[in-house]
């Protein structure tokens, strides 16, 4: 849920000037950070945009990655890459109708060799499927999705092992006393790109106010399991029996401190070959101080039984985080974390954080050497991919009423079109 409370309106107005100034700042970034903030020259300017999520695909078949952006209270956007990381807004790629779009994922759903995208929406409950033509064009095919809901999370993957990407949707029921059921939509093998609602037969009937999802093989049996990040404790884990039917195995997550979680990611933090879980949390949805917003790391014993080892492995913090990503920013072979940061109460923009893995799953804050000091905003979900062709992952950072930002790796001049 991304509505802000009325009490915040003055604070938002007061901080708008500094946000806009940061977004427009054309000054070169110091060369001693891993990333360069090229927002001012490479991203369409829109300091009031609600760019809540993004995914990188080659939408136009030119061999480089473009950026698809889920927009809250507006039409979704396609930013086309010129090959050097400079992004141009291709207006109307997903139509002109605004929506309360929360998240986006991509896959070749219809098997034609071109990437397609699915958006989930919250307040208007209108999820959208767009089929790509590989030339930068998309055709709306939302009638192929079997249900509507107050969607706040989406993930795609081959759930039942038939080689086709399926869709999982995390839902909330705010403003209602009804339970929130996670959806499972299986891709129809007879008609790829059409979806069958398998929720009732394949998922546990559990009330989860879902805000984030990850699909990953957590028990090392060769199929995808599901973890649902919930805005109301606890977070949930469902294990796949191999054919796409799931059992509730939340107890294997072990004791959970009360969390209001916005995203969950799978990562082999300690290098033991088993996927661990990182949860990005809020103290509240921009209300008063409530729960501990500390990002938390759960370590997998190899049998999908987890222990919360946050205290010995992650930097302590009090900011709230609406998103983050797992990325090896120093190219040492160990996954690091980039974490969005917003001060709550107050909804005050903060600098994006970077935490480096020592290879054994212990993370240290190296923000000052990785992220430019100007990379400040109400950061949301983060997409990653090589936009400038240097072979290293770049970061597109969404934001709530905040300029979407772009961090490129490499030396000054590489990927800048100079």
XYZ file of C-alpha atoms in Angstrom:
418
model
C 0.000 0.000 0.000
C 1.564 3.294 -1.036
C -0.912 5.978 -0.023
C 0.691 8.537 2.247
C -1.038 9.773 5.362
C -2.401 13.372 5.286
C -0.080 14.461 8.061
C 2.828 14.034 5.653
C 1.690 16.564 3.082
C 3.609 19.477 4.628
C 6.772 17.420 4.953
C 6.457 16.282 1.348
C 6.070 19.877 0.195
C 9.028 21.051 2.233
C 11.290 18.335 0.858
C 10.196 18.722 -2.783
C 12.630 21.573 -3.437
C 15.662 19.613 -2.296
C 14.546 16.552 -4.246
C 14.115 18.512 -7.447
C 17.483 20.161 -7.004
C 19.153 16.807 -6.527
C 17.403 15.351 -9.566
C 18.558 18.203 -11.758
C 22.092 18.421 -10.425
C 24.365 18.085 -13.496
C 27.641 18.111 -11.589
C 30.009 15.218 -12.346
C 30.149 12.523 -9.737
C 33.391 11.699 -7.988
C 35.292 8.930 -9.757
C 36.088 7.151 -6.500
C 32.682 5.499 -6.209
C 31.762 2.232 -7.893
C 28.659 3.774 -9.433
C 28.190 7.082 -11.234
C 24.845 8.811 -10.834
C 23.950 9.805 -14.407
C 20.308 10.619 -13.696
C 20.504 14.233 -14.873
C 21.741 13.302 -18.349
C 20.386 9.771 -18.878
C 16.862 9.579 -17.389
C 13.765 11.563 -18.422
C 13.237 14.279 -15.843
C 10.134 13.832 -13.693
C 10.772 14.647 -10.021
C 7.151 13.946 -9.028
C 6.885 10.529 -10.675
C 5.716 7.473 -8.752
C 7.985 4.900 -10.423
C 7.445 2.023 -8.024
C 9.113 -0.849 -9.849
C 11.033 -1.635 -13.036
C 12.382 -4.504 -15.086
C 15.030 -4.514 -17.827
C 14.366 -6.253 -21.161
C 15.423 -5.814 -24.773
C 12.048 -4.494 -25.889
C 13.059 -3.355 -29.395
C 15.468 -6.121 -30.431
C 18.517 -3.901 -30.829
C 20.708 -5.928 -28.483
C 20.654 -3.653 -25.448
C 18.417 -3.547 -22.386
C 15.531 -1.114 -22.108
C 13.619 -0.287 -18.919
C 9.932 -1.007 -18.295
C 8.574 1.048 -15.387
C 5.447 0.440 -13.284
C 3.834 3.810 -12.566
C 1.459 4.497 -9.713
C -1.331 6.878 -10.760
C -0.195 7.109 -14.359
C 0.408 5.142 -17.557
C 3.204 2.596 -17.369
C 6.369 3.599 -19.202
C 8.954 2.195 -21.585
C 12.357 3.876 -21.471
C 14.327 2.979 -24.608
C 18.103 2.649 -24.307
C 20.363 4.122 -27.000
C 23.012 1.494 -26.192
C 25.062 3.681 -23.897
C 22.593 3.837 -21.019
C 20.788 7.017 -22.102
C 17.059 6.439 -21.728
C 14.266 8.032 -23.764
C 10.579 7.853 -22.875
C 8.701 5.947 -25.606
C 5.270 7.341 -24.901
C 2.200 5.172 -25.318
C 4.035 1.841 -25.408
C 1.582 0.507 -22.810
C -1.308 2.783 -23.714
C -2.276 6.063 -22.137
C -4.693 4.937 -19.437
C -3.422 5.648 -15.904
C -3.498 2.953 -13.248
C -2.423 2.245 -9.702
C 0.445 0.057 -10.875
C 2.633 -1.403 -8.148
C 4.974 -3.978 -9.698
C 6.100 -5.392 -13.041
C 7.797 -8.583 -14.220
C 8.767 -9.889 -17.654
C 8.992 -13.231 -19.459
C 8.245 -14.709 -22.868
C 4.767 -15.828 -21.833
C 3.469 -16.813 -25.286
C 6.632 -18.522 -26.524
C 7.173 -16.362 -29.609
C 10.727 -15.417 -28.663
C 9.828 -11.863 -27.579
C 9.641 -10.555 -24.055
C 6.226 -9.784 -22.590
C 5.362 -7.911 -19.386
C 2.783 -8.206 -16.622
C 1.821 -5.346 -14.303
C -0.179 -5.703 -11.088
C -2.304 -2.870 -9.740
C -3.676 -2.102 -6.316
C -6.534 0.400 -5.942
C -8.074 -0.018 -9.408
C -7.457 -3.806 -9.258
C -6.674 -3.897 -12.983
C -3.726 -6.154 -13.729
C -2.342 -5.898 -17.244
C -0.562 -8.279 -19.604
C 1.244 -6.859 -22.635
C 2.668 -9.083 -25.366
C 5.827 -7.790 -27.012
C 6.545 -7.874 -30.747
C 10.321 -7.619 -30.316
C 10.356 -4.258 -32.116
C 9.349 -2.034 -29.203
C 5.626 -2.564 -29.620
C 3.222 -4.163 -27.144
C -0.346 -5.434 -27.463
C -2.596 -5.479 -24.411
C -3.890 -8.977 -23.665
C -5.167 -8.506 -20.122
C -8.251 -10.607 -20.810
C -5.914 -13.614 -20.615
C -5.406 -13.011 -16.879
C -8.033 -14.939 -14.894
C -8.748 -12.610 -11.965
C -8.583 -9.103 -10.544
C -7.451 -8.149 -7.044
C -5.762 -5.543 -4.901
C -2.350 -6.617 -6.177
C 0.841 -5.533 -4.457
C 3.378 -8.127 -5.608
C 4.130 -10.272 -8.640
C 6.682 -12.937 -9.540
C 7.137 -15.125 -12.609
C 8.737 -18.537 -13.039
C 8.093 -22.097 -14.146
C 6.114 -23.354 -11.161
C 4.975 -26.749 -12.482
C 7.983 -27.748 -14.579
C 6.337 -27.610 -18.007
C 8.844 -25.129 -19.411
C 6.421 -22.186 -19.447
C 6.584 -19.122 -17.179
C 3.729 -18.904 -14.674
C 2.567 -15.935 -12.588
C 2.192 -15.550 -8.807
C 0.374 -12.473 -7.460
C 0.534 -11.218 -3.882
C -2.624 -9.469 -2.715
C -3.911 -7.212 0.051
C -7.455 -6.460 1.162
C -7.067 -3.063 2.775
C -10.384 -1.405 3.535
C -12.060 -4.808 3.734
C -12.459 -7.520 6.338
C -11.911 -10.227 3.712
C -8.771 -12.411 3.773
C -6.031 -11.784 1.214
C -5.267 -14.878 -0.840
C -2.114 -15.189 -2.925
C -2.898 -16.144 -6.566
C -1.233 -18.794 -8.739
C -1.877 -18.517 -12.478
C -0.466 -21.396 -14.537
C 0.467 -20.795 -18.162
C -1.800 -22.885 -20.394
C 0.410 -25.386 -22.230
C -2.248 -25.723 -24.941
C -2.417 -21.960 -25.427
C 0.827 -20.381 -24.198
C 0.240 -16.852 -23.013
C -3.191 -17.669 -21.597
C -3.463 -18.400 -17.887
C -5.414 -20.825 -15.722
C -6.253 -19.906 -12.128
C -4.844 -22.766 -10.029
C -5.079 -20.923 -6.717
C -7.782 -23.078 -5.137
C -6.126 -26.389 -5.987
C -2.434 -25.548 -5.713
C -1.928 -22.979 -2.928
C -2.655 -23.118 0.801
C -5.666 -21.048 1.795
C -3.903 -18.530 4.016
C -4.629 -14.855 4.695
C -1.427 -13.019 3.702
C -1.342 -9.273 3.142
C 1.300 -9.734 0.471
C 3.675 -6.937 -0.511
C 6.540 -8.931 -2.007
C 7.297 -12.327 -3.519
C 10.275 -14.447 -4.385
C 10.339 -17.737 -6.279
C 13.415 -19.832 -5.518
C 14.460 -23.420 -4.886
C 14.882 -23.196 -1.133
C 14.929 -26.914 -0.310
C 17.262 -27.917 -3.177
C 14.792 -30.340 -4.776
C 14.853 -28.754 -8.220
C 11.578 -26.805 -8.178
C 10.534 -23.282 -7.265
C 9.212 -22.519 -3.798
C 7.422 -19.320 -2.744
C 8.115 -16.802 0.008
C 5.545 -14.057 0.552
C 6.568 -10.801 2.240
C 3.631 -9.587 4.319
C 2.772 -6.150 5.633
C 1.315 -7.944 8.657
C 3.405 -10.583 10.477
C 4.400 -13.237 9.800
C 6.089 -13.657 6.429
C 5.158 -16.975 4.803
C 6.931 -19.805 2.978
C 5.254 -22.368 0.703
C 7.204 -25.418 -0.497
C 6.541 -26.920 -3.933
C 5.884 -30.669 -4.105
C 7.268 -30.802 -7.646
C 4.137 -30.398 -9.751
C 3.216 -26.885 -8.694
C 1.202 -27.753 -5.599
C 2.365 -26.123 -2.375
C 2.283 -26.774 1.350
C 2.566 -24.105 4.022
C 6.018 -24.467 5.578
C 6.147 -21.129 7.367
C 7.265 -22.842 10.560
C 10.606 -23.597 8.877
C 11.382 -19.886 8.816
C 11.832 -20.133 12.561
C 10.959 -17.389 15.044
C 10.227 -14.053 13.370
C 10.338 -10.704 15.092
C 7.298 -8.615 14.069
C 8.030 -7.149 10.635
C 6.189 -5.001 8.116
C 7.978 -6.368 5.075
C 7.919 -4.822 1.606
C 10.299 -7.058 -0.355
C 11.999 -10.440 -0.014
C 14.972 -11.660 -2.052
C 16.768 -14.994 -2.243
C 20.564 -14.918 -2.031
C 23.329 -17.367 -1.155
C 24.782 -14.966 1.368
C 27.365 -17.228 3.005
C 28.487 -19.184 -0.052
C 27.368 -22.608 1.162
C 25.328 -23.342 -1.970
C 21.962 -22.816 -0.281
C 19.680 -19.859 -0.852
C 19.119 -17.579 2.119
C 16.455 -14.869 2.474
C 16.729 -11.115 2.957
C 13.666 -9.117 4.030
C 13.393 -5.339 3.495
C 11.132 -3.742 6.121
C 9.326 -0.606 7.306
C 8.576 0.710 10.752
C 5.159 1.679 9.333
C 3.680 2.810 6.033
C 4.791 6.360 6.789
C 2.878 6.591 10.047
C 4.308 6.674 13.551
C 7.234 4.574 14.719
C 5.938 1.014 15.160
C 7.928 -2.066 14.203
C 11.694 -2.372 13.927
C 12.504 -1.645 10.245
C 15.852 -3.436 10.391
C 16.596 -5.396 7.213
C 16.772 -9.050 8.198
C 18.815 -12.006 6.913
C 17.598 -15.582 7.391
C 20.221 -18.294 6.819
C 19.198 -21.611 5.211
C 20.559 -24.845 6.672
C 20.164 -26.555 3.281
C 16.827 -28.162 4.080
C 14.743 -24.993 3.922
C 15.016 -24.461 7.661
C 16.067 -20.928 8.497
C 17.647 -18.993 11.343
C 17.479 -15.232 11.698
C 21.151 -14.221 11.915
C 20.638 -10.519 11.277
C 22.418 -9.353 14.410
C 25.758 -10.860 13.442
C 25.580 -10.314 9.688
C 23.914 -7.003 8.693
C 24.643 -3.352 9.546
C 22.113 -2.022 12.078
C 19.834 0.786 10.923
C 16.602 2.653 11.723
C 15.549 3.776 8.219
C 12.642 2.104 6.456
C 13.233 0.310 3.168
C 10.631 -0.139 0.438
C 13.037 -2.180 -1.694
C 16.529 -3.285 -2.570
C 18.453 -5.674 -4.759
C 21.114 -8.368 -4.646
C 24.069 -7.444 -6.864
C 27.797 -8.169 -6.913
C 28.854 -4.535 -7.227
C 32.554 -5.148 -6.564
C 32.768 -8.194 -8.877
C 34.416 -10.419 -6.276
C 32.021 -13.302 -6.850
C 30.035 -12.695 -3.670
C 26.526 -11.167 -3.674
C 26.245 -7.725 -2.106
C 23.147 -5.704 -1.190
C 21.893 -2.313 -2.319
C 19.166 -0.996 -0.038
C 16.650 1.828 -0.430
C 16.360 4.111 2.577
C 13.655 6.525 3.744
C 13.383 8.064 7.203
C 10.038 7.261 8.850
C 8.261 9.024 10.499
C 8.542 11.962 8.122
C 9.046 10.174 4.804
C 12.394 11.953 4.470
C 14.582 11.046 1.446
C 17.904 9.426 2.278
C 20.968 8.245 0.423
C 20.826 4.792 -1.153
C 22.872 2.281 0.875
C 25.446 -0.307 -0.262
C 26.454 -3.280 1.900
C 29.428 -5.417 0.904
C 29.609 -9.151 1.532
C 32.889 -10.500 2.908
C 32.236 -13.839 1.198
C 31.027 -15.502 4.364
C 27.712 -13.682 4.605
C 28.801 -10.814 6.845
C 27.935 -7.431 5.341
C 29.532 -4.045 5.989
C 28.316 -0.586 5.021
C 30.475 0.695 2.157
C 28.034 3.310 0.887
C 30.615 6.098 0.754
C 32.809 4.201 -1.727
C 30.029 2.681 -3.841
C 27.128 5.148 -4.100
C 27.518 8.860 -4.945
C 26.438 11.208 -2.181
C 23.905 12.812 -4.538
C 21.937 9.576 -4.927
C 19.217 10.683 -2.557
C 15.474 10.163 -2.894
C 12.447 8.268 -1.698
C 13.901 5.137 -3.275
C 11.618 2.213 -4.060
C 12.227 -1.038 -5.948
C 15.444 -1.454 -7.935
C 16.081 -3.068 -11.335
C 19.505 -4.166 -12.482
C 21.196 -5.041 -15.753
C 23.999 -3.912 -18.061
C 22.630 -0.795 -19.731
C 25.875 0.722 -21.000
C 27.489 -2.403 -22.439
C 30.477 -2.604 -20.103
C 29.592 -6.076 -18.815
C 28.726 -4.875 -15.313
C 25.320 -4.473 -13.663
C 23.831 -0.991 -13.567
C 20.943 0.067 -11.306
C 17.652 1.765 -12.131
C 16.129 3.008 -8.878
C 12.420 3.713 -8.612
C 10.962 6.334 -6.318
C 7.745 7.619 -4.751
C 7.102 11.227 -5.803
C 10.810 11.261 -6.419
C 13.030 11.303 -9.503
C 13.813 7.798 -10.737
C 17.576 7.466 -10.737
C 20.196 5.622 -12.773
C 23.565 4.421 -11.533
C 26.096 3.259 -14.127
C 29.340 1.449 -13.490
C 32.555 2.198 -15.308
C 34.811 5.185 -15.704
C 33.609 8.647 -16.689
C 32.917 8.759 -20.410
C 32.102 5.053 -20.816
C 28.470 4.678 -21.769
C 27.850 8.418 -21.765
C 27.717 8.879 -25.503
C 30.783 11.112 -25.441
